[in-house]
């Protein structure tokens, strides 16, 4: 019984390690292909394809990113409102919301949304292409599937996540503002002043332009790696999609922790 | 003709997937300009052999020479240059579903040549015309019937005027009339362009109608090679069983773990998640000594 469980865990661990290794390799190769497009064949960088992906990845995710982040900002304000009011620190709410949103929630929530929004779609799409031999067809006609399929997606996600995260910052703070002014009785002007005291452009920048791209790389690399390595038919595609989402979520949390520690050690708290 | 460098030469290719031996020493020579049909039962490793010839799988042992150059040891960059000299028609067509028919056929031209878009458009229409299709450029692959998808796939394969054409089961899954049309296109193209064809199939009609020579793949090796009339006249029991489609003969009617491993889709696993002992591996083909 215990042995069974250990064997199971061991297998899981091994398969996750191989996924990690594969995705990591894919990040490097994609970077190389993106920087040296000619090295992977004629035709160069597929700008049009990257632009298409950006629309798909970026523009369509705007409504959901806005909605969820407003709600997160509201949740933060509501849950902080009670305790802070008890301590007589109701004016701390805007500050807490601002710091929590800019440093953690906006980048993280955006990444998690994108993980479900594009990571799953990407793994399923590439998985279907693998199963239907489209990827093989690219490969044996001399077109590198990595350059052809992964690079435009990676560029699109890495470019769009920071933009979405900036938006998410405003939306999160706006959610806090709604609750603060409508439910907690903080004056509109006062809320804005307090908010701006704590929300620094530097935090927004770090969250959006340093964390965001890393999350984007994780999502794309994991999804593409899983999609391109689908075994079997439709059930294989389903499994790859689930694995891609689960694994990249875990990886996003881990990366967020590591980056927060790193940022703190470089720039202080 | 025999003195020329072979278009393709397969030497002692072994291919194993998770201790299941699929190819066990395949030797085959495809001469320039000939139509070689590789015939074999389903699950017999035909597609695997094709992928080895295309450099998509690296064999565990042995080598493949294309135009006299060893592709098993070749770098991917070099191999990609070579790959522009052949075209492949996959079993399901393998059209790029996100692109229109026209874009599918144009892709090899766009990626490998500097031609202007207007010229590419003309060439796409020409290639589609060659496979008997008109005004389908703007359709999506999902809108096509099986036979049409095969034709588009063929048009895409000949986009760069390849010297070798590979087909994986060109007629499987098509009705006899559509299959016949595809066969006619294959033969027409081969004679018009002088391209070498390698056709992998389990369809006897396709084999006898399209082949200059037939190779029978069985038990992971080429069991017999010859011109269609030689194959038809063969007295080898396995060849006879195959071309007559008899249920009894050297290929056993009853299947067990010992003799069907090649037909299983995935490696066998017992409930505990461990694989059973060697019973399931290394299909020992009966009747191999008949070669
Ligand atoms: N990438 C792979 N991994 C594991 N097994 C494979 C792979 N490709 C093919 N096989 C197995 O090899 C055997 C032969 O497959 P294939 O070459 O497709 O046969 P055919 O085309 O003659 O029907 C099948 O049992 C198949 O499951
Ligand atoms: Mg096959």
XYZ file of C-alpha atoms and ligand atoms in Angstrom:
588
model
C 0.000 0.000 0.000
C 2.664 2.480 1.085
C 4.978 1.173 -1.579
C 2.275 1.684 -4.173
C 1.793 5.251 -3.001
C 5.527 5.910 -3.056
C 5.834 4.418 -6.513
C 2.984 6.605 -7.667
C 4.526 9.712 -6.142
C 7.902 8.826 -7.611
C 6.425 8.432 -11.069
C 4.602 11.732 -10.732
C 7.748 13.458 -9.596
C 9.750 12.017 -12.465
C 7.177 13.038 -15.037
C 7.026 16.538 -13.586
C 10.780 16.787 -13.610
C 10.876 15.756 -17.251
C 8.181 18.318 -18.024
C 10.184 20.961 -16.210
C 13.324 20.021 -18.101
C 11.521 19.969 -21.435
C 9.814 23.300 -20.866
C 13.053 24.845 -19.679
C 14.820 23.665 -22.820
C 12.007 25.051 -24.910
C 12.384 28.494 -23.291
C 16.044 28.598 -24.286
C 15.504 27.350 -27.777
C 12.616 29.729 -28.331
C 14.725 32.630 -27.169
C 17.419 31.580 -29.588
C 14.990 31.193 -32.487
C 13.398 34.542 -31.724
C 16.752 36.330 -31.596
C 18.242 34.539 -34.589
C 15.256 33.839 -36.831
C 17.379 32.980 -39.856
C 19.142 30.211 -38.015
C 16.041 28.073 -38.057
C 15.436 28.366 -41.764
C 14.342 30.873 -44.347
C 11.219 32.879 -43.936
C 12.508 34.491 -40.773
C 10.408 35.555 -37.856
C 6.720 35.094 -38.450
C 5.590 38.579 -37.500
C 2.102 38.184 -38.849
C 1.555 35.014 -36.916
C 2.840 36.697 -33.766
C 0.423 39.574 -34.331
C -2.459 37.151 -34.782
C -1.510 35.433 -31.554
C -1.330 38.767 -29.749
C -4.889 39.544 -30.688
C -5.939 36.099 -29.645
C -3.988 36.119 -26.426
C -4.135 39.743 -25.446
C -7.196 41.528 -26.680
C -9.662 38.750 -25.997
C -8.433 38.319 -22.439
C -9.078 41.978 -21.551
C -12.668 41.640 -20.276
C -11.990 38.636 -18.079
C -8.779 40.135 -16.685
C -10.659 43.342 -15.821
C -13.566 41.566 -14.216
C -11.534 39.199 -12.072
C -9.120 41.857 -10.892
C -11.883 44.262 -9.908
C -13.393 41.459 -7.868
C -10.048 40.638 -6.269
C -9.599 44.298 -5.306
C -13.074 44.287 -3.818
C -12.421 41.108 -1.869
C -9.233 42.572 -0.455
C -10.978 45.763 0.634
C -13.965 43.950 2.098
C -11.857 41.476 4.027
C -9.483 44.158 5.307
C -12.320 46.591 6.086
C -13.623 44.801 9.205
C -10.373 44.201 11.083
C -8.984 47.617 10.147
C -12.149 49.397 11.279
C -11.948 47.534 14.606
C -8.437 48.803 15.127
C -9.409 52.251 14.032
C -7.212 52.054 11.025
C -9.816 52.191 8.299
C -7.524 54.501 6.341
C -5.025 51.656 6.075
C -7.351 49.817 3.695
C -6.419 51.773 0.557
C -2.740 51.298 1.335
C -3.043 47.592 1.973
C -5.081 47.072 -1.170
C -2.639 49.112 -3.236
C 0.408 47.221 -2.032
C -1.211 43.795 -2.257
C -2.558 44.450 -5.738
C 0.535 45.983 -7.286
C 3.064 43.628 -5.787
C 1.232 40.340 -5.817
C -2.337 40.036 -6.877
C -2.330 41.784 -10.236
C 0.639 39.861 -11.672
C -0.399 36.580 -10.114
C -4.094 36.714 -10.889
C -3.379 37.795 -14.455
C -0.957 34.928 -14.889
C -3.447 32.426 -13.479
C -6.171 33.728 -15.795
C -3.848 33.524 -18.782
C -2.869 30.039 -17.747
C -6.478 28.934 -18.091
C -7.261 31.284 -20.939
C -4.328 30.672 -23.282
C -2.265 27.901 -21.715
C -5.054 25.369 -21.975
C -6.027 26.472 -25.475
C -2.430 26.341 -26.632
C -1.787 22.868 -25.245
C -5.015 21.589 -26.788
C -4.334 23.244 -30.149
C -0.752 22.033 -30.460
C -1.794 18.651 -29.085
C -4.429 18.283 -31.767
C -1.898 19.335 -34.379
C 0.501 16.715 -33.090
C -2.114 13.980 -33.153
C -3.258 14.872 -36.673
C 0.368 14.768 -37.896
C 0.368 18.490 -38.710
C 3.446 18.992 -36.574
C 5.137 16.050 -38.265
C 4.187 17.527 -41.649
C 5.906 20.782 -40.709
C 8.963 18.990 -39.458
C 9.502 16.731 -42.441
C 8.982 19.560 -44.889
C 11.925 21.296 -43.271
C 9.946 23.815 -41.241
C 11.003 23.810 -37.630
C 7.797 23.405 -35.569
C 9.441 25.278 -32.718
C 10.109 28.321 -34.810
C 6.845 28.022 -36.623
C 4.495 27.376 -33.740
C 6.197 28.202 -30.453
C 8.017 31.448 -31.210
C 4.964 33.486 -32.289
C 3.029 32.253 -29.275
C 5.844 32.956 -26.884
C 6.346 36.457 -28.276
C 2.640 37.163 -28.096
C 2.203 36.007 -24.519
C 5.394 37.603 -23.244
C 4.411 40.891 -24.884
C 0.778 40.861 -23.832
C 1.013 39.756 -20.200
C 2.739 42.970 -19.018
C 0.067 45.079 -20.714
C -2.686 43.026 -19.170
C -0.978 43.204 -15.794
C -0.791 47.011 -15.928
C -4.483 47.000 -16.653
C -5.030 44.507 -13.842
C -3.281 46.881 -11.429
C -5.724 49.661 -12.181
C -8.672 47.322 -12.031
C -7.611 45.862 -8.686
C -7.199 49.291 -7.172
C -10.484 50.340 -8.693
C -12.182 47.378 -6.987
C -10.711 48.494 -3.683
C -11.841 52.036 -4.369
C -15.401 50.892 -5.028
C -15.628 49.048 -1.730
C -13.692 51.697 0.196
C -15.893 54.556 -0.898
C -19.238 52.776 -1.117
C -19.071 50.394 1.831
C -16.358 51.546 4.187
C -17.226 55.218 4.054
C -13.845 56.495 2.958
C -14.120 59.696 0.946
C -13.390 59.408 -2.743
C -10.634 61.975 -2.709
C -9.135 60.633 0.486
C -9.099 57.110 -0.889
C -7.248 58.223 -3.992
C -4.654 60.135 -2.004
C -4.051 57.213 0.360
C -3.947 54.809 -2.523
C -1.363 56.825 -4.393
C 0.793 57.065 -1.282
C 1.312 53.317 -1.342
C 0.982 52.352 -4.957
C 4.347 52.980 -6.481
C 5.032 52.974 -10.188
C 8.062 50.901 -9.378
C 5.902 48.160 -7.882
C 3.616 48.222 -10.891
C 6.625 48.049 -13.176
C 8.240 45.161 -11.346
C 5.018 43.204 -11.200
C 4.100 43.819 -14.811
C 7.378 43.909 -16.669
C 9.594 41.620 -14.615
C 7.192 39.061 -13.207
C 4.759 39.155 -16.127
C 7.142 37.994 -18.854
C 8.471 35.213 -16.629
C 4.929 33.977 -16.053
C 4.303 34.268 -19.787
C 7.329 32.134 -20.570
C 6.229 29.527 -18.055
C 2.706 29.346 -19.469
C 3.815 29.142 -23.102
C 6.717 26.798 -22.621
C 4.744 24.349 -20.510
C 1.692 24.442 -22.792
C 3.705 24.078 -25.996
C 5.912 21.377 -24.553
C 2.902 19.382 -23.424
C 1.067 19.944 -26.703
C 4.008 18.934 -28.881
C 4.584 15.778 -26.857
C 1.068 14.376 -26.871
C 0.963 10.605 -27.134
C -2.126 8.806 -28.332
C -5.321 10.388 -29.557
C -7.970 12.661 -28.128
C -7.473 11.394 -24.578
C -3.806 12.281 -24.882
C -4.766 15.835 -25.812
C -7.062 16.058 -22.796
C -4.377 14.803 -20.470
C -1.805 17.190 -21.909
C -4.152 20.133 -21.433
C -4.837 19.287 -17.811
C -1.178 18.723 -17.105
C -0.220 21.974 -18.777
C -2.660 24.001 -16.687
C -1.899 22.285 -13.391
C 1.833 22.354 -13.861
C 2.053 25.936 -15.009
C -0.112 27.102 -12.112
C 2.209 25.435 -9.636
C 5.203 26.820 -11.511
C 3.703 30.312 -11.435
C 3.264 30.184 -7.659
C 6.793 28.910 -7.179
C 8.222 31.500 -9.552
C 6.270 34.251 -7.792
C 7.701 33.225 -4.445
C 11.242 33.060 -5.831
C 10.947 36.402 -7.580
C 9.504 38.070 -4.498
C 12.421 36.776 -2.439
C 14.833 37.920 -5.131
C 13.288 41.375 -5.396
C 13.373 41.766 -1.635
C 17.027 40.808 -1.487
C 17.937 43.226 -4.282
C 15.756 46.216 -3.527
C 14.855 45.669 0.125
C 11.340 45.339 1.466
C 19.477 2.954 -64.216
C 20.658 0.478 -61.618
C 24.107 2.039 -61.614
C 22.786 5.434 -60.502
C 22.870 6.388 -56.830
C 19.696 5.079 -55.203
C 17.138 7.736 -54.345
C 16.773 6.067 -50.964
C 18.716 3.322 -49.346
C 17.634 1.832 -46.034
C 20.286 -0.277 -44.335
C 19.578 -2.531 -41.385
C 17.165 -0.167 -39.661
C 16.026 -1.190 -36.196
C 13.386 0.748 -34.318
C 12.204 -0.051 -30.821
C 9.510 1.719 -28.832
C 9.655 1.014 -25.115
C 11.092 -2.467 -25.650
C 8.665 -3.326 -28.441
C 10.640 -4.024 -31.562
C 8.779 -2.508 -34.517
C 11.497 -2.573 -37.149
C 14.083 -5.335 -36.939
C 16.632 -4.783 -39.673
C 14.908 -3.276 -42.687
C 16.942 -3.216 -45.891
C 15.506 -1.532 -48.938
C 16.758 0.273 -52.029
C 14.547 2.694 -53.929
C 15.915 3.521 -57.354
C 15.594 6.983 -58.834
C 12.332 7.489 -60.688
C 10.705 4.270 -59.568
C 7.454 3.858 -57.694
C 8.150 1.710 -54.664
C 5.195 0.385 -52.722
C 5.837 -0.760 -49.170
C 3.099 -3.193 -48.330
C 2.392 -4.446 -44.842
C -0.315 -5.240 -42.369
C -1.748 -2.552 -40.179
C 0.404 -1.892 -37.154
C 3.295 -3.538 -38.946
C 5.540 -0.503 -38.735
C 4.956 1.018 -42.171
C 4.432 4.542 -40.903
C 7.344 4.073 -38.553
C 9.593 3.108 -41.455
C 8.330 6.116 -43.386
C 9.151 8.421 -40.480
C 12.613 6.954 -40.252
C 13.107 7.632 -43.964
C 11.938 11.214 -43.416
C 14.396 11.700 -40.587
C 11.627 12.241 -38.044
C 12.630 9.188 -35.992
C 16.259 8.322 -35.397
C 16.566 4.551 -35.710
C 18.112 2.585 -32.855
C 20.441 0.982 -35.379
C 21.052 1.145 -39.084
C 21.018 4.084 -41.438
C 19.060 5.747 -44.214
C 20.716 7.292 -47.239
C 18.805 9.786 -49.370
C 20.475 10.733 -52.645
C 23.508 8.954 -51.232
C 23.655 11.095 -48.103
C 23.282 9.582 -44.671
C 20.382 11.329 -42.974
C 20.611 9.399 -39.709
C 23.739 11.256 -38.688
C 22.941 14.506 -40.447
C 22.442 17.747 -38.537
C 18.905 19.083 -38.458
C 19.880 22.153 -40.533
C 21.343 20.072 -43.336
C 18.459 17.654 -43.144
C 16.003 20.521 -43.510
C 17.693 21.535 -46.761
C 17.320 17.993 -48.016
C 13.705 17.933 -46.884
C 12.856 20.648 -49.384
C 13.604 18.127 -52.113
C 10.778 15.819 -51.148
C 7.057 16.056 -50.505
C 4.948 14.008 -48.118
C 1.263 13.134 -48.225
C 0.135 11.934 -44.811
C -2.605 9.459 -44.114
C -5.100 12.023 -42.824
C -3.790 14.734 -45.125
C -2.253 16.609 -42.178
C -3.399 19.921 -43.616
C -2.792 22.921 -41.381
C -6.268 23.423 -40.003
C -5.839 27.055 -39.073
C -5.020 28.001 -42.671
C -7.101 27.973 -45.816
C -6.469 25.491 -48.596
C -4.642 28.143 -50.606
C -2.418 29.068 -47.674
C -1.640 25.405 -47.102
C -0.357 24.970 -50.623
C 1.395 28.336 -50.554
C 3.225 27.692 -47.301
C 6.193 25.737 -48.711
C 6.582 28.413 -51.405
C 6.350 31.277 -48.908
C 8.817 29.722 -46.519
C 11.381 28.476 -48.996
C 11.366 30.911 -51.868
C 11.498 34.654 -52.348
C 8.640 34.622 -54.843
C 6.194 37.489 -54.957
C 2.706 36.896 -53.553
C 1.076 37.277 -56.973
C 3.336 34.582 -58.418
C 2.704 32.337 -55.448
C -1.044 32.743 -56.044
C -0.645 31.621 -59.635
C 1.496 28.666 -58.625
C -1.010 27.627 -55.960
C -3.789 27.633 -58.533
C -1.584 25.647 -60.905
C -0.764 23.011 -58.298
C -4.397 22.690 -57.283
C -5.328 22.342 -60.941
C -2.773 19.548 -61.280
C -4.629 17.568 -58.615
C -7.965 18.326 -60.239
C -9.235 21.005 -57.886
C -10.604 24.415 -58.815
C -11.812 27.339 -56.732
C -11.129 25.739 -53.387
C -8.405 28.148 -52.239
C -10.577 29.892 -49.683
C -12.038 26.797 -48.051
C -10.815 25.618 -44.674
C -9.488 22.043 -44.404
C -12.371 21.155 -42.081
C -14.794 21.798 -44.940
C -13.164 19.274 -47.275
C -14.099 15.649 -47.856
C -11.476 12.973 -47.266
C -10.634 12.678 -50.936
C -10.372 16.429 -51.419
C -8.148 16.761 -48.361
C -5.863 14.106 -49.853
C -5.728 16.042 -53.111
C -4.896 19.297 -51.364
C -2.264 17.490 -49.383
C -0.836 16.211 -52.653
C -0.885 19.716 -54.130
C 1.007 20.969 -51.082
C 3.498 18.101 -51.394
C 4.309 18.984 -55.017
C 4.513 22.737 -54.360
C 8.298 22.781 -54.557
C 8.526 20.261 -57.441
C 10.004 17.525 -55.260
C 12.278 14.766 -56.480
C 10.731 12.223 -54.121
C 7.097 11.885 -53.104
C 6.152 9.943 -49.994
C 2.630 8.684 -49.430
C 1.300 7.177 -46.228
C -1.750 5.047 -46.985
C -2.984 7.268 -49.838
C -6.144 5.223 -50.414
C -6.977 3.921 -46.960
C -10.338 5.132 -45.728
C -11.480 6.329 -49.150
C -14.204 4.780 -51.270
C -12.938 2.793 -54.289
C -13.751 5.537 -56.795
C -12.050 8.291 -54.825
C -9.165 5.961 -54.078
C -8.884 5.213 -57.780
C -8.773 8.929 -58.564
C -5.984 9.472 -56.050
C -4.060 6.550 -57.542
C -4.425 8.002 -61.011
C -3.131 11.360 -59.778
C -0.169 9.668 -58.135
C 0.690 7.781 -61.294
C 0.200 10.840 -63.517
C 2.424 12.968 -61.333
C 5.094 10.322 -61.182
C 5.221 9.952 -64.939
C 4.934 13.693 -65.652
C 7.556 14.830 -63.187
C 9.759 11.745 -63.108
C 9.726 11.927 -59.341
C 10.511 8.881 -57.256
C 7.503 7.688 -55.255
C 7.517 5.794 -52.006
C 4.038 4.574 -51.212
C 3.216 2.921 -47.924
C -0.045 1.011 -48.000
C -2.034 -2.012 -46.921
C -4.273 -1.768 -49.982
C -3.482 -4.520 -52.515
C -5.213 -2.718 -55.346
C -3.110 0.380 -54.755
C 0.003 -1.769 -54.569
C -0.582 -3.529 -57.872
C -1.787 -0.406 -59.699
C 0.859 2.017 -58.524
C 4.019 0.007 -58.073
C 7.052 -0.491 -60.223
C 8.237 -2.661 -57.356
C 6.600 -3.915 -54.182
C 8.312 -4.572 -50.859
C 6.415 -6.670 -48.345
C 7.124 -5.555 -44.799
C 6.517 -8.233 -42.234
C 7.831 -8.926 -38.759
C 9.845 -5.748 -38.840
C 11.776 -6.669 -41.977
C 11.352 -6.595 -45.721
C 10.151 -10.115 -46.375
C 10.106 -9.966 -50.158
C 10.772 -7.406 -52.908
C 9.866 -7.618 -56.535
C 7.926 -6.317 -59.484
C 4.162 -6.685 -59.138
C 4.056 -9.691 -61.460
C 6.869 -11.363 -59.512
C 5.034 -10.807 -56.263
C 1.827 -12.113 -57.784
C 3.596 -15.231 -59.029
C 5.468 -15.804 -55.772
C 5.109 -19.159 -54.109
C 6.222 -17.871 -50.723
C 3.413 -18.816 -48.313
C 3.452 -15.490 -46.511
C 3.320 -13.487 -49.731
C 0.513 -15.713 -50.957
C -1.411 -15.291 -47.752
C -0.986 -11.554 -47.902
C -2.038 -10.989 -51.503
C -4.950 -13.370 -51.233
C -6.032 -12.036 -47.847
C -6.350 -15.496 -46.330
C -7.040 -15.682 -42.612
C -4.909 -18.820 -42.201
C -1.264 -19.201 -43.062
C 2.106 -18.134 -41.718
C 0.459 -15.052 -40.187
C -1.522 -16.733 -37.405
C -5.253 -16.302 -37.103
C -5.123 -16.409 -33.332
C -3.446 -13.469 -31.665
C -1.763 -13.620 -28.310
C 0.724 -11.502 -26.438
C 3.508 -13.477 -28.111
C 2.648 -12.619 -31.644
C 0.627 -9.442 -31.706
C 2.817 -7.004 -29.787
C 3.363 -5.003 -32.941
C -0.364 -4.496 -33.338
C -0.959 -3.187 -29.864
C -1.264 0.532 -29.620
C 0.546 0.937 -26.318
C 2.992 -1.034 -24.265
C 1.343 -3.596 -22.087
C 1.023 -2.841 -18.441
C -0.229 -4.998 -15.648
C -2.478 -3.628 -12.968
C 0.396 -2.689 -10.715
C 1.716 -0.456 -13.457
C 4.639 -2.722 -14.209
C 5.197 -4.282 -17.540
C 4.951 -8.022 -17.845
C 8.110 -9.953 -18.529
C 9.446 -10.358 -22.062
C 6.483 -12.351 -23.353
C 5.130 -9.153 -24.864
C 8.292 -7.813 -26.424
C 10.143 -8.677 -29.598
C 7.543 -10.115 -31.903
C 9.151 -13.178 -33.413
C 7.747 -13.264 -36.873
C 6.881 -16.695 -38.126
C 7.846 -17.638 -41.633
C 10.831 -15.345 -41.704
C 13.128 -18.131 -42.913
C 11.052 -18.239 -46.052
C 12.956 -15.232 -47.336
N 6.069 7.290 -31.303
C 5.690 6.051 -30.950
N 5.790 5.651 -29.671
C 5.427 4.414 -29.296
N 4.928 3.498 -30.137
C 4.796 3.828 -31.436
C 5.161 5.127 -31.913
N 4.931 5.157 -33.245
C 4.422 3.968 -33.572
N 4.349 3.152 -32.506
C 3.873 1.771 -32.488
O 4.503 1.065 -33.505
C 3.620 0.123 -34.081
C 3.615 0.293 -35.578
O 3.007 1.509 -35.893
P 2.910 2.072 -37.377
O 4.272 2.222 -37.924
O 2.078 3.281 -37.301
O 2.127 0.923 -38.147
P 1.417 0.966 -39.560
O 1.627 2.319 -40.141
O 2.060 -0.131 -40.332
O -0.016 0.693 -39.291
C 2.263 0.377 -33.461
O 2.029 -0.637 -32.503
C 2.405 1.694 -32.782
O 1.652 1.751 -31.605
Mg 0.317 3.844 -40.614
